[in-house]
JSON list of C-alpha atoms and ligand atoms in Angstrom, two decimals:
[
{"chain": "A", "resi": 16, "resn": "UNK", "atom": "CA", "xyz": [-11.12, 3.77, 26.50]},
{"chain": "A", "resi": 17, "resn": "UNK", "atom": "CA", "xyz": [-9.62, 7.01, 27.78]},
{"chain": "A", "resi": 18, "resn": "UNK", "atom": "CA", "xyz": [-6.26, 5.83, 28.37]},
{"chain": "A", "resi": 19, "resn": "UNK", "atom": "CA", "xyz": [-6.21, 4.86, 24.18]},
{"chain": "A", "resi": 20, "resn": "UNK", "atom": "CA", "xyz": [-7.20, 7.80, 22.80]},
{"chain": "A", "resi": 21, "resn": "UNK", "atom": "CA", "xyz": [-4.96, 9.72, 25.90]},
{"chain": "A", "resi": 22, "resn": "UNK", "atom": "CA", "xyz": [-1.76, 8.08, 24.46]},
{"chain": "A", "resi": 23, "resn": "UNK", "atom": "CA", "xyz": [-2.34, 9.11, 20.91]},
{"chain": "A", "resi": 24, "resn": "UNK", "atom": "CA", "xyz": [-3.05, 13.47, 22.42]},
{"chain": "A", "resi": 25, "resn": "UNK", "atom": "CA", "xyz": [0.31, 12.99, 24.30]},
{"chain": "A", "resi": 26, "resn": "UNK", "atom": "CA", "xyz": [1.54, 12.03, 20.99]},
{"chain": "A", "resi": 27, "resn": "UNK", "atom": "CA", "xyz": [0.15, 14.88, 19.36]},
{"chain": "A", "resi": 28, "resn": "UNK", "atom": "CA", "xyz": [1.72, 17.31, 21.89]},
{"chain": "A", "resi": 29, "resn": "UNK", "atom": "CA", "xyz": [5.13, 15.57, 21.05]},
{"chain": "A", "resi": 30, "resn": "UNK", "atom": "CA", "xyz": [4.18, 16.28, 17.11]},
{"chain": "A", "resi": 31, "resn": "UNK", "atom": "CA", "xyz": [3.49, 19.93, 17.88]},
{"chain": "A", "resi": 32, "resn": "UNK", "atom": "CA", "xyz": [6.76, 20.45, 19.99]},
{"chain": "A", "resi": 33, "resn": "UNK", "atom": "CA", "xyz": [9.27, 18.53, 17.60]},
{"chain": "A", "resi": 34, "resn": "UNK", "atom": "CA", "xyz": [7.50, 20.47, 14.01]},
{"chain": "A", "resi": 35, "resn": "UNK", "atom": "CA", "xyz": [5.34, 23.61, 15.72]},
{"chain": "A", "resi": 36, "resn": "UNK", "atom": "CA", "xyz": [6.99, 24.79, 18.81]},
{"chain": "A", "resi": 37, "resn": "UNK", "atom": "CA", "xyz": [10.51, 24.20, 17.95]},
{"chain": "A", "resi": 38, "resn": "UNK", "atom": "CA", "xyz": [11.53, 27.58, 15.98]},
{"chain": "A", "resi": 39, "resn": "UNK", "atom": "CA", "xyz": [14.34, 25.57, 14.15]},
{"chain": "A", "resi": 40, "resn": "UNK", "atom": "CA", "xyz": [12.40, 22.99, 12.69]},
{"chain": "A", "resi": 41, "resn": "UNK", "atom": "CA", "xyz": [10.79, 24.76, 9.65]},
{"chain": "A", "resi": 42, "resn": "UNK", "atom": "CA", "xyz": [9.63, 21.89, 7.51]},
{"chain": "A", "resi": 43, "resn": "UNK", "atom": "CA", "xyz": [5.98, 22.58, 7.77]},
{"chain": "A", "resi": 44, "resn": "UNK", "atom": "CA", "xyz": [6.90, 26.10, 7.17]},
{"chain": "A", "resi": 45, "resn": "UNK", "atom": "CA", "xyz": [8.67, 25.27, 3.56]},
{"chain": "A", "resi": 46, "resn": "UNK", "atom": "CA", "xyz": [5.37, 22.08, 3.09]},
{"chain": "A", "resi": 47, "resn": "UNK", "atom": "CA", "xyz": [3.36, 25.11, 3.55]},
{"chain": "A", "resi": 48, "resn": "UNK", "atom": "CA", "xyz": [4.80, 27.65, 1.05]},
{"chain": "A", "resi": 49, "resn": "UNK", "atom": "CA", "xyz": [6.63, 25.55, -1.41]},
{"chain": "A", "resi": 50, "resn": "UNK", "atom": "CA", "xyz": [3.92, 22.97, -1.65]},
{"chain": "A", "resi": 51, "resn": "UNK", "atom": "CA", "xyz": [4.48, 19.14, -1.73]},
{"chain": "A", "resi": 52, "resn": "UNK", "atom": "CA", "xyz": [6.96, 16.98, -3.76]},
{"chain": "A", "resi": 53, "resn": "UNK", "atom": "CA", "xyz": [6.44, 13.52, -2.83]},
{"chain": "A", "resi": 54, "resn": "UNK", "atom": "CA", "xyz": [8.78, 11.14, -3.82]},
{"chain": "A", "resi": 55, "resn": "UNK", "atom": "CA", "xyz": [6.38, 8.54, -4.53]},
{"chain": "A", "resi": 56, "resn": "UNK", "atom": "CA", "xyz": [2.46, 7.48, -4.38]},
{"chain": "A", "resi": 57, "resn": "UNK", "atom": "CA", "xyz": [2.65, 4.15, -1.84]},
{"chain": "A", "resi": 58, "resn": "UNK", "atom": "CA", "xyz": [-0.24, 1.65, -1.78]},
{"chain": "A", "resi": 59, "resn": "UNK", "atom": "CA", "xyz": [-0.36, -0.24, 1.24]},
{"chain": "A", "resi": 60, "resn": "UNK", "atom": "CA", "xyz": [-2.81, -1.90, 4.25]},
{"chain": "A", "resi": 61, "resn": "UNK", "atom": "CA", "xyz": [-4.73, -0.19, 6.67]},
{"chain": "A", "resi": 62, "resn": "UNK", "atom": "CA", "xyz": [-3.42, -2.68, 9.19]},
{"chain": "A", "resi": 63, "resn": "UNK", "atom": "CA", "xyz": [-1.85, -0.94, 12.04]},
{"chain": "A", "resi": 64, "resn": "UNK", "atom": "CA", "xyz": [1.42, -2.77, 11.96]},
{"chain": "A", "resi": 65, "resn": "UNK", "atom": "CA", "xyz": [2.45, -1.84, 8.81]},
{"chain": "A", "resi": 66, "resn": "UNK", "atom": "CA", "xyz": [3.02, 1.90, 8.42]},
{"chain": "A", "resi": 67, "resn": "UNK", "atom": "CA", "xyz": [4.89, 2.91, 5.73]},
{"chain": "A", "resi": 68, "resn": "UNK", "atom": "CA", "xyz": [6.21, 6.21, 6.82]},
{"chain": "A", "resi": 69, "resn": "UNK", "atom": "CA", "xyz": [7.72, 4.27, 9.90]},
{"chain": "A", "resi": 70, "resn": "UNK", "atom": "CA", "xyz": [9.39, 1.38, 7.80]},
{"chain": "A", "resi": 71, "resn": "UNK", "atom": "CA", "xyz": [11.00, 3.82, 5.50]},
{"chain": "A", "resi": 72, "resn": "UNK", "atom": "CA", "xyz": [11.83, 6.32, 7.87]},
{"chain": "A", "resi": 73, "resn": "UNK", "atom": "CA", "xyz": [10.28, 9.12, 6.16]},
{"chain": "A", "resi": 74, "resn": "UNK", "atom": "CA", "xyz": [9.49, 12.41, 6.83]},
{"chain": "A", "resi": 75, "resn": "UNK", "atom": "CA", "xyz": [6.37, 14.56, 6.36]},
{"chain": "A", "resi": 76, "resn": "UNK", "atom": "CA", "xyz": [6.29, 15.60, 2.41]},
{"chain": "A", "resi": 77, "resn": "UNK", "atom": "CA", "xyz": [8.09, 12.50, 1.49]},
{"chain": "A", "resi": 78, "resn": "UNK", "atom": "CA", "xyz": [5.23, 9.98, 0.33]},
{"chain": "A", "resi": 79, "resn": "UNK", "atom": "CA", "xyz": [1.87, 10.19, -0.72]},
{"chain": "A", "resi": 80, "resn": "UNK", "atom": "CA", "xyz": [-0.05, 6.97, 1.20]},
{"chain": "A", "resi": 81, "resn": "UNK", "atom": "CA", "xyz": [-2.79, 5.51, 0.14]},
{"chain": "A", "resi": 82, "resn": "UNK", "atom": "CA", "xyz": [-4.09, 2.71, 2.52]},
{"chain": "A", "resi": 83, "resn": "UNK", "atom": "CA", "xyz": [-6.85, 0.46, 2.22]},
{"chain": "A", "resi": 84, "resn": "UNK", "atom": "CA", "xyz": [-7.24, -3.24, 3.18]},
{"chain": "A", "resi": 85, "resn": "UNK", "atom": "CA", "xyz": [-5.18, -5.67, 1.63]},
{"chain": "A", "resi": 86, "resn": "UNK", "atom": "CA", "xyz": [-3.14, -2.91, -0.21]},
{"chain": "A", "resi": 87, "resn": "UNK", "atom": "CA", "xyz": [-5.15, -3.41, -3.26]},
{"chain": "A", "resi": 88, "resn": "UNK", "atom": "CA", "xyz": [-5.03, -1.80, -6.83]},
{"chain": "A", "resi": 89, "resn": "UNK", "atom": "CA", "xyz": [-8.51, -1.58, -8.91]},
{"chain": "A", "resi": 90, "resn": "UNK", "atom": "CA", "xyz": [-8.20, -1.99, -12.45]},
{"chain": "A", "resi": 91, "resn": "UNK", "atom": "CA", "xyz": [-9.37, 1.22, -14.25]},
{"chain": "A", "resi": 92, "resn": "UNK", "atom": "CA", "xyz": [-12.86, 1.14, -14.08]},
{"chain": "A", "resi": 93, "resn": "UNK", "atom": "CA", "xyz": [-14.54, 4.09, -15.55]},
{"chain": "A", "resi": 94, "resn": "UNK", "atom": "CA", "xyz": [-18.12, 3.33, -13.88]},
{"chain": "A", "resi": 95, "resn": "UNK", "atom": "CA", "xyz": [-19.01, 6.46, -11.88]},
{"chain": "A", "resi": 96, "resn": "UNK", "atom": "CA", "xyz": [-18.40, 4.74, -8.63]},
{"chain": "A", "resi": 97, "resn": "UNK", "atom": "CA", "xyz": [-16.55, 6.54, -5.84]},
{"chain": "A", "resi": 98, "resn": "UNK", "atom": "CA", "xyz": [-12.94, 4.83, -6.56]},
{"chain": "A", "resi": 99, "resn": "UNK", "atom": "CA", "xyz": [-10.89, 5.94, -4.34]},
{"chain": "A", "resi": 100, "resn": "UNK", "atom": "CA", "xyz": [-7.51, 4.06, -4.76]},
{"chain": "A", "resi": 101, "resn": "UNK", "atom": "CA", "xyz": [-7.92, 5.23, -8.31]},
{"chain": "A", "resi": 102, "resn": "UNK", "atom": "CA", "xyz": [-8.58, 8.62, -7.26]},
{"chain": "A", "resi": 103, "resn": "UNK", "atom": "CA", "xyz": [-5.34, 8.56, -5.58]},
{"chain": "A", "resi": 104, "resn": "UNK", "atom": "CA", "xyz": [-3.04, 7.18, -8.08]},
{"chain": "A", "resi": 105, "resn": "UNK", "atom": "CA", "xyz": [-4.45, 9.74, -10.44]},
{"chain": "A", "resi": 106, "resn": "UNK", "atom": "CA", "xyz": [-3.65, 12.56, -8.29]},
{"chain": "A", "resi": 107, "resn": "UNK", "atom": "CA", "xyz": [-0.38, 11.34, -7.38]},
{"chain": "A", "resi": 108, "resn": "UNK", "atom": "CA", "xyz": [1.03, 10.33, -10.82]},
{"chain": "A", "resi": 109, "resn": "UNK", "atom": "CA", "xyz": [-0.90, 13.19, -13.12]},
{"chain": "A", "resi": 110, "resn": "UNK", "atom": "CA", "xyz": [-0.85, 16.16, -11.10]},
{"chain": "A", "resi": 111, "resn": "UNK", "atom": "CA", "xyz": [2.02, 15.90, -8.32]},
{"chain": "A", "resi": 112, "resn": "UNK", "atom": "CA", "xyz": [3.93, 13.88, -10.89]},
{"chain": "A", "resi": 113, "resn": "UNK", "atom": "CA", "xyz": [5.81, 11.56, -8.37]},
{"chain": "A", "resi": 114, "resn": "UNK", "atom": "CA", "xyz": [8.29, 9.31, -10.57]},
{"chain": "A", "resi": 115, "resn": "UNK", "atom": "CA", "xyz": [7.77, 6.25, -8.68]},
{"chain": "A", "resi": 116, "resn": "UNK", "atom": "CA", "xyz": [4.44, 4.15, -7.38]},
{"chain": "A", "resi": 117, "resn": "UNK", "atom": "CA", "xyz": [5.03, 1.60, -4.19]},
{"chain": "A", "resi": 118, "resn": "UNK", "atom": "CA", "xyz": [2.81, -1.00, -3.47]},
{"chain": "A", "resi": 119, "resn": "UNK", "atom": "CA", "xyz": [3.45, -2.44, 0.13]},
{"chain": "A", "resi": 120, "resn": "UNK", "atom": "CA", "xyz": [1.94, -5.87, 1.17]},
{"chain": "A", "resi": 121, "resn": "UNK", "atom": "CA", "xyz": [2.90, -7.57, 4.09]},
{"chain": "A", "resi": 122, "resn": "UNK", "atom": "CA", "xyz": [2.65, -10.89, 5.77]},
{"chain": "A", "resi": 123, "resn": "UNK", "atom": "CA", "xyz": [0.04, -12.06, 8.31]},
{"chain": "A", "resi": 124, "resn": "UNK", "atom": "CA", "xyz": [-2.85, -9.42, 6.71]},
{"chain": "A", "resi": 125, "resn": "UNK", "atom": "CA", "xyz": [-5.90, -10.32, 8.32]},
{"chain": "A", "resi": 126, "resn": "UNK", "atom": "CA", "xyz": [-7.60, -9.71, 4.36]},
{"chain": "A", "resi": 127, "resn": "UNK", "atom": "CA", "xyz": [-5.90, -12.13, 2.78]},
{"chain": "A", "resi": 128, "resn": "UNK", "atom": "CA", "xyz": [-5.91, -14.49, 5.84]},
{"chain": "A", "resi": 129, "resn": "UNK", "atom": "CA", "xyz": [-10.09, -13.76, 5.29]},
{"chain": "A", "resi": 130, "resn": "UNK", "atom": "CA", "xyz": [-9.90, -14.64, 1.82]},
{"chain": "A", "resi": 131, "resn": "UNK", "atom": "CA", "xyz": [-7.72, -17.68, 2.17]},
{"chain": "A", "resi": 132, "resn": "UNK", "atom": "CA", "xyz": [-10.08, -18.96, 4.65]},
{"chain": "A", "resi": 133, "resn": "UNK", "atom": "CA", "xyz": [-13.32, -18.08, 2.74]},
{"chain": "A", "resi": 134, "resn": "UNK", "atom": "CA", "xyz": [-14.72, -15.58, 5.62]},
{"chain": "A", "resi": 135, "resn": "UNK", "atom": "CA", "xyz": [-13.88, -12.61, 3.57]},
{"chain": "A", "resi": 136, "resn": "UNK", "atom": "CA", "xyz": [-17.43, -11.32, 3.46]},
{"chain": "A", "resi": 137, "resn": "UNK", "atom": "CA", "xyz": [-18.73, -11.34, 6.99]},
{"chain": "A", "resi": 138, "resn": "UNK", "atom": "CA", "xyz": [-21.73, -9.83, 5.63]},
{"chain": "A", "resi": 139, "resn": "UNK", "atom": "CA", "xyz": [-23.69, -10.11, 2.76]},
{"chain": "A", "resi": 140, "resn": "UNK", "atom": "CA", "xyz": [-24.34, -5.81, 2.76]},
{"chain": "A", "resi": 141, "resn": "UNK", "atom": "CA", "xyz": [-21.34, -5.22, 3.78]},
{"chain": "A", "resi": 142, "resn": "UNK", "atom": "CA", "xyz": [-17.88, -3.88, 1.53]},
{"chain": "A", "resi": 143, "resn": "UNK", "atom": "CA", "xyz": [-14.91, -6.21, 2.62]},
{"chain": "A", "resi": 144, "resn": "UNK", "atom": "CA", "xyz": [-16.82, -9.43, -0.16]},
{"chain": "A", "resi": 145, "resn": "UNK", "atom": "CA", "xyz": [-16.51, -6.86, -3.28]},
{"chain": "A", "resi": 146, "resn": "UNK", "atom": "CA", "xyz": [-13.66, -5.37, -2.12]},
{"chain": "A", "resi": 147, "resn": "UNK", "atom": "CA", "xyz": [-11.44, -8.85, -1.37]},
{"chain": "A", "resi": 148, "resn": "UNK", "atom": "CA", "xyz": [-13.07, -10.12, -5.07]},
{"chain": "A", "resi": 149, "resn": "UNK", "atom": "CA", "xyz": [-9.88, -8.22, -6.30]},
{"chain": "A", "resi": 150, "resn": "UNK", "atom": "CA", "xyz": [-7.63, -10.96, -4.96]},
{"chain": "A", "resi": 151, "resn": "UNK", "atom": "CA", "xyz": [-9.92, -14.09, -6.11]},
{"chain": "A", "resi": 152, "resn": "UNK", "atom": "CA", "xyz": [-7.55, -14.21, -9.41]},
{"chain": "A", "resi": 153, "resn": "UNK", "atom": "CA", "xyz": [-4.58, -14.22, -6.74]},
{"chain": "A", "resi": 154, "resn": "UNK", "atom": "CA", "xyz": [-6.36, -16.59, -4.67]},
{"chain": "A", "resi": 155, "resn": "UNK", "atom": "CA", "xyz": [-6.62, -19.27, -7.28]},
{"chain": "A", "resi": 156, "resn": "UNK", "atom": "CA", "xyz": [-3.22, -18.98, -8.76]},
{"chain": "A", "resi": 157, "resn": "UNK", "atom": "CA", "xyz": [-2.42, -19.79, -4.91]},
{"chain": "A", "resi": 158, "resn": "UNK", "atom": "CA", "xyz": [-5.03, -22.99, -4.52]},
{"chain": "A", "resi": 159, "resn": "UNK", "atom": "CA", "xyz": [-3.32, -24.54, -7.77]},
{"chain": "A", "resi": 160, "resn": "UNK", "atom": "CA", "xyz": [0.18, -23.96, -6.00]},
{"chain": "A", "resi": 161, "resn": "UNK", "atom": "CA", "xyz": [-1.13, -25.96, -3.06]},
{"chain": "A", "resi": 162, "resn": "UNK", "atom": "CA", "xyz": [-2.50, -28.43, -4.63]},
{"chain": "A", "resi": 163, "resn": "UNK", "atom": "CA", "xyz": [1.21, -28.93, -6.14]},
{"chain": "A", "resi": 164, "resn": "UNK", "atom": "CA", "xyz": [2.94, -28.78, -2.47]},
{"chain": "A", "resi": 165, "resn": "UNK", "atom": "CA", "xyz": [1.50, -29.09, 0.87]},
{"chain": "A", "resi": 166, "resn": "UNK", "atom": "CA", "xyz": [0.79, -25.83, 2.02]},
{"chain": "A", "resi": 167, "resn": "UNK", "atom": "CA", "xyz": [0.33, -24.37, 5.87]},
{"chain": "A", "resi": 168, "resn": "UNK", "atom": "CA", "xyz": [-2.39, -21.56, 6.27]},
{"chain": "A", "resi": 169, "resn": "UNK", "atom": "CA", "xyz": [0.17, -19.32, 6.83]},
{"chain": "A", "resi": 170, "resn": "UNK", "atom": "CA", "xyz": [2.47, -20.30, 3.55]},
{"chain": "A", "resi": 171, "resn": "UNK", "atom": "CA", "xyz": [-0.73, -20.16, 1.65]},
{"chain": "A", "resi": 172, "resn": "UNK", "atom": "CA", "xyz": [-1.69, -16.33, 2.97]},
{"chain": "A", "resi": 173, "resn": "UNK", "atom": "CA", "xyz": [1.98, -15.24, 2.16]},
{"chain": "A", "resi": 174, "resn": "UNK", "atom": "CA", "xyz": [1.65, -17.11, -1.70]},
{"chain": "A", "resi": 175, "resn": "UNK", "atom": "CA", "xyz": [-1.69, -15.68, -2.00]},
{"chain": "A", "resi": 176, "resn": "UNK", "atom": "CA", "xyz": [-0.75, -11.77, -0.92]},
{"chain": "A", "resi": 177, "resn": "UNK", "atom": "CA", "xyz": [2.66, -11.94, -3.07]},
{"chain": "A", "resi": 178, "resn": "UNK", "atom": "CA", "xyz": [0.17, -12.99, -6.08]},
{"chain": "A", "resi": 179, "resn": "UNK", "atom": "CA", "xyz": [-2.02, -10.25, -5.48]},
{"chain": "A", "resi": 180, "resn": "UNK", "atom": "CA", "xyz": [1.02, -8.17, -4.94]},
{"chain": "A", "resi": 181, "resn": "UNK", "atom": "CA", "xyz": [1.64, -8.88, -8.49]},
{"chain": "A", "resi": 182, "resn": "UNK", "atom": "CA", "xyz": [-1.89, -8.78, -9.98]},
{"chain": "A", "resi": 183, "resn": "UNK", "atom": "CA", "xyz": [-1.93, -5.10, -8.54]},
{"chain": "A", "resi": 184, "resn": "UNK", "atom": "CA", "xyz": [0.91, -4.36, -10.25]},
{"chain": "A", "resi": 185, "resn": "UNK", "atom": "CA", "xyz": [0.00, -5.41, -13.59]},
{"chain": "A", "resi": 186, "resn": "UNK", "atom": "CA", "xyz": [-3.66, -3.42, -12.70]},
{"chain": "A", "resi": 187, "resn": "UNK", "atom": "CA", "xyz": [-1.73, -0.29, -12.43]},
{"chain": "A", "resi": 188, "resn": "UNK", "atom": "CA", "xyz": [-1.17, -0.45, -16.47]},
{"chain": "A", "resi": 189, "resn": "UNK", "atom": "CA", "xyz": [-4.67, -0.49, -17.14]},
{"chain": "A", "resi": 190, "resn": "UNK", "atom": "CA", "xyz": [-4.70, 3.31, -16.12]},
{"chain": "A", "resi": 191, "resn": "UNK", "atom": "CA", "xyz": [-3.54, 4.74, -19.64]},
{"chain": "A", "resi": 192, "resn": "UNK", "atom": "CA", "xyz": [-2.08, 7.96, -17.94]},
{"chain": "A", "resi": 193, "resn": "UNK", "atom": "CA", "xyz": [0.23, 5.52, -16.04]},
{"chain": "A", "resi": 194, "resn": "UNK", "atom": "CA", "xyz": [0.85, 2.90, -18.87]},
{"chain": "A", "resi": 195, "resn": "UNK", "atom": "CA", "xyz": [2.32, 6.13, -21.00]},
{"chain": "A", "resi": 196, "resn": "UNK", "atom": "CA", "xyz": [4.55, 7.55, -18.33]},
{"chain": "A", "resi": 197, "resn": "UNK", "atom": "CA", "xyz": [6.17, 4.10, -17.54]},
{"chain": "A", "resi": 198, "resn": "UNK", "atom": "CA", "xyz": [6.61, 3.67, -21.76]},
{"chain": "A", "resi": 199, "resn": "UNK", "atom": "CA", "xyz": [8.26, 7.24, -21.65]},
{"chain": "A", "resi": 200, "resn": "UNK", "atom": "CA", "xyz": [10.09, 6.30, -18.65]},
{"chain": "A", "resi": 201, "resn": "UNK", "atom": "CA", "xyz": [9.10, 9.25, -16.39]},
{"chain": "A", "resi": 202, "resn": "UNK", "atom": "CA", "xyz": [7.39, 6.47, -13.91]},
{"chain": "A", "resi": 203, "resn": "UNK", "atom": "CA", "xyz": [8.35, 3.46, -12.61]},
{"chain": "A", "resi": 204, "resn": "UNK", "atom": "CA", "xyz": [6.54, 0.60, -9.98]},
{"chain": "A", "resi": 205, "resn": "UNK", "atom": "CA", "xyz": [7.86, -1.39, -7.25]},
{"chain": "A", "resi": 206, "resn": "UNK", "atom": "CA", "xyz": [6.17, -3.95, -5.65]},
{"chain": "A", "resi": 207, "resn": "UNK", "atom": "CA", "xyz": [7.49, -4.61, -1.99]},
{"chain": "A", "resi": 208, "resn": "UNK", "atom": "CA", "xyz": [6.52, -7.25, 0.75]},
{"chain": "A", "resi": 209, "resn": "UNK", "atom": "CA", "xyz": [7.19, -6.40, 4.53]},
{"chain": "A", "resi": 210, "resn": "UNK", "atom": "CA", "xyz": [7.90, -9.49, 6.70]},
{"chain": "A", "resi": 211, "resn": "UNK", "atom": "CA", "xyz": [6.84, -9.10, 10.23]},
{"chain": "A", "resi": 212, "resn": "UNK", "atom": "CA", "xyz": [8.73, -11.81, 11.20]},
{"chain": "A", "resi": 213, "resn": "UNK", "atom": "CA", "xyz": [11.94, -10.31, 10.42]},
{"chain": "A", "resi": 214, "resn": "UNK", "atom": "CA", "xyz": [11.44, -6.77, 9.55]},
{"chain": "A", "resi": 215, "resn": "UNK", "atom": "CA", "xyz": [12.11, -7.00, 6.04]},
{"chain": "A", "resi": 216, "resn": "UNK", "atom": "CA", "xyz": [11.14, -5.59, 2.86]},
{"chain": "A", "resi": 217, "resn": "UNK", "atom": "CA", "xyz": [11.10, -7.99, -0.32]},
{"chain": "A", "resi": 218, "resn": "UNK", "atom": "CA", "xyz": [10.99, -6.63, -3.97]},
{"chain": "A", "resi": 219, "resn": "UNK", "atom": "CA", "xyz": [9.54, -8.28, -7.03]},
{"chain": "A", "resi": 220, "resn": "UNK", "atom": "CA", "xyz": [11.94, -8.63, -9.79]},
{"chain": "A", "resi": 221, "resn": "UNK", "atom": "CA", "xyz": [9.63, -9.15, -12.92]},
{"chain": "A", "resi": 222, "resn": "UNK", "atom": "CA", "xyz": [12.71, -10.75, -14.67]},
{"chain": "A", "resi": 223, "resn": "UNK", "atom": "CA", "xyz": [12.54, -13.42, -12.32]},
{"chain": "A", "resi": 224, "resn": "UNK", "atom": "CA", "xyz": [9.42, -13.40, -11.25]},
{"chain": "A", "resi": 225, "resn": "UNK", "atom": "CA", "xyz": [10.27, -13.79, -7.59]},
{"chain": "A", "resi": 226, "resn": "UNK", "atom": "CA", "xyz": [10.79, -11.39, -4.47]},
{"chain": "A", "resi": 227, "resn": "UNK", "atom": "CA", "xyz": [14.41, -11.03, -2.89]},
{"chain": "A", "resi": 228, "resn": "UNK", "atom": "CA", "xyz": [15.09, -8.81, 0.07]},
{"chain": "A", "resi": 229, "resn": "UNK", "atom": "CA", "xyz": [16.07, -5.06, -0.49]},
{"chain": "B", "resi": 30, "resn": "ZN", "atom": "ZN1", "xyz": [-3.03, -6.32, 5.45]}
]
């Protein structure tokens, strides 16, 4: 238990030598006067594997994360509950005005596997049933593709995330402070797919409906 949380301080003592301690790195120095510019909002899963800051190389100040599990988008709900995806998004795109929103699925996420397999909500007071109801319209648009061809569990997670992928996507236009900037052309979404396997990211082309590698 020691060791674990040992490796991520001697990581944090790298962090504050490379942007603290080095008197020629100054980026924190600008973050902290200048404020922050992000160059987009990204959506994508808490799993540990899949960090987007590491897959795009970025730097601190480049992209505004949001993470949750199964790198899913709410529809606009205006309910009074404590949204905090949309919370987010709304920050992001109204009041740091980032021209582009990201959201980053990936293959082999343990949600989706969950929801595939019908254990998505280990218990009945817990959050991950609600939560994973946002991919049951994904989820069924997979079960009629499987029906059509024979499937393997791990064909039918991949369908099933790269239809929620999409259904996200299309959720994103029920904000109305989104759906105008995208008609004005000030914002525009991308909806990405990261392959473990290979270590590849896969776009959605709405023109073809499919995803093709980057
Ligand atoms: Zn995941």
């Amino acid at each position: 238990m020691a060791e674990s949380i040992n490796d991520l301080l001697s990581g944090y003592t790298q962090f504050r030598n490379t942007y603290f301690e080095n008197s020629q790195c100054t980026l924190f120095e600008s973050l902290r006067t200048q404020g922050q510019r992000p160059k987009a909002i990204i959506i994508a899963c808490s799993d540990s594997r899949v960090d987007p800051a590491l897959i795009l190389n970025t730097a601190p100040g480049d992209l505004f994360v949001v993470r949750n599990v199964a790198n899913l988008v709410p529809p606009c709900e205006l309910d009074h509950s404590h949204h905090g995806t949309s919370a987010a998004l709304e920050f992001a795109v109204c009041s740091l005005e980032v021209p582009h929103i990201i959201i980053m699925g990936h293959s082999s996420c343990g949600g989706i596997n969950a929801l595939v397999q019908g254990q998505a909500n280990p218990s009945p007071e817990g959050f991950i049933g609600q939560w994973m109801t946002l991919a049951e319209p994904a989820l069924r648009k997979m079960e009629a593709e499987a029906t059509q061809n024979a499937l393997t569990l791990e064909e039918k997670v991949e369908c099933c995330a790269l239809h929620a992928l999409v259904d996200s996507m299309e959720n994103l236009y029920t904000f109305p402070w989104i759906a105008t900037r995208i008609a004005a052309g000030t914002l525009s979404i991308h909806s990405w797919f990261f392959n473990l396997q290979d270590g590849r990211l896969y776009a959605y082309n709405p023109s073809t409906q499919n995803f093709a590698p980057l």
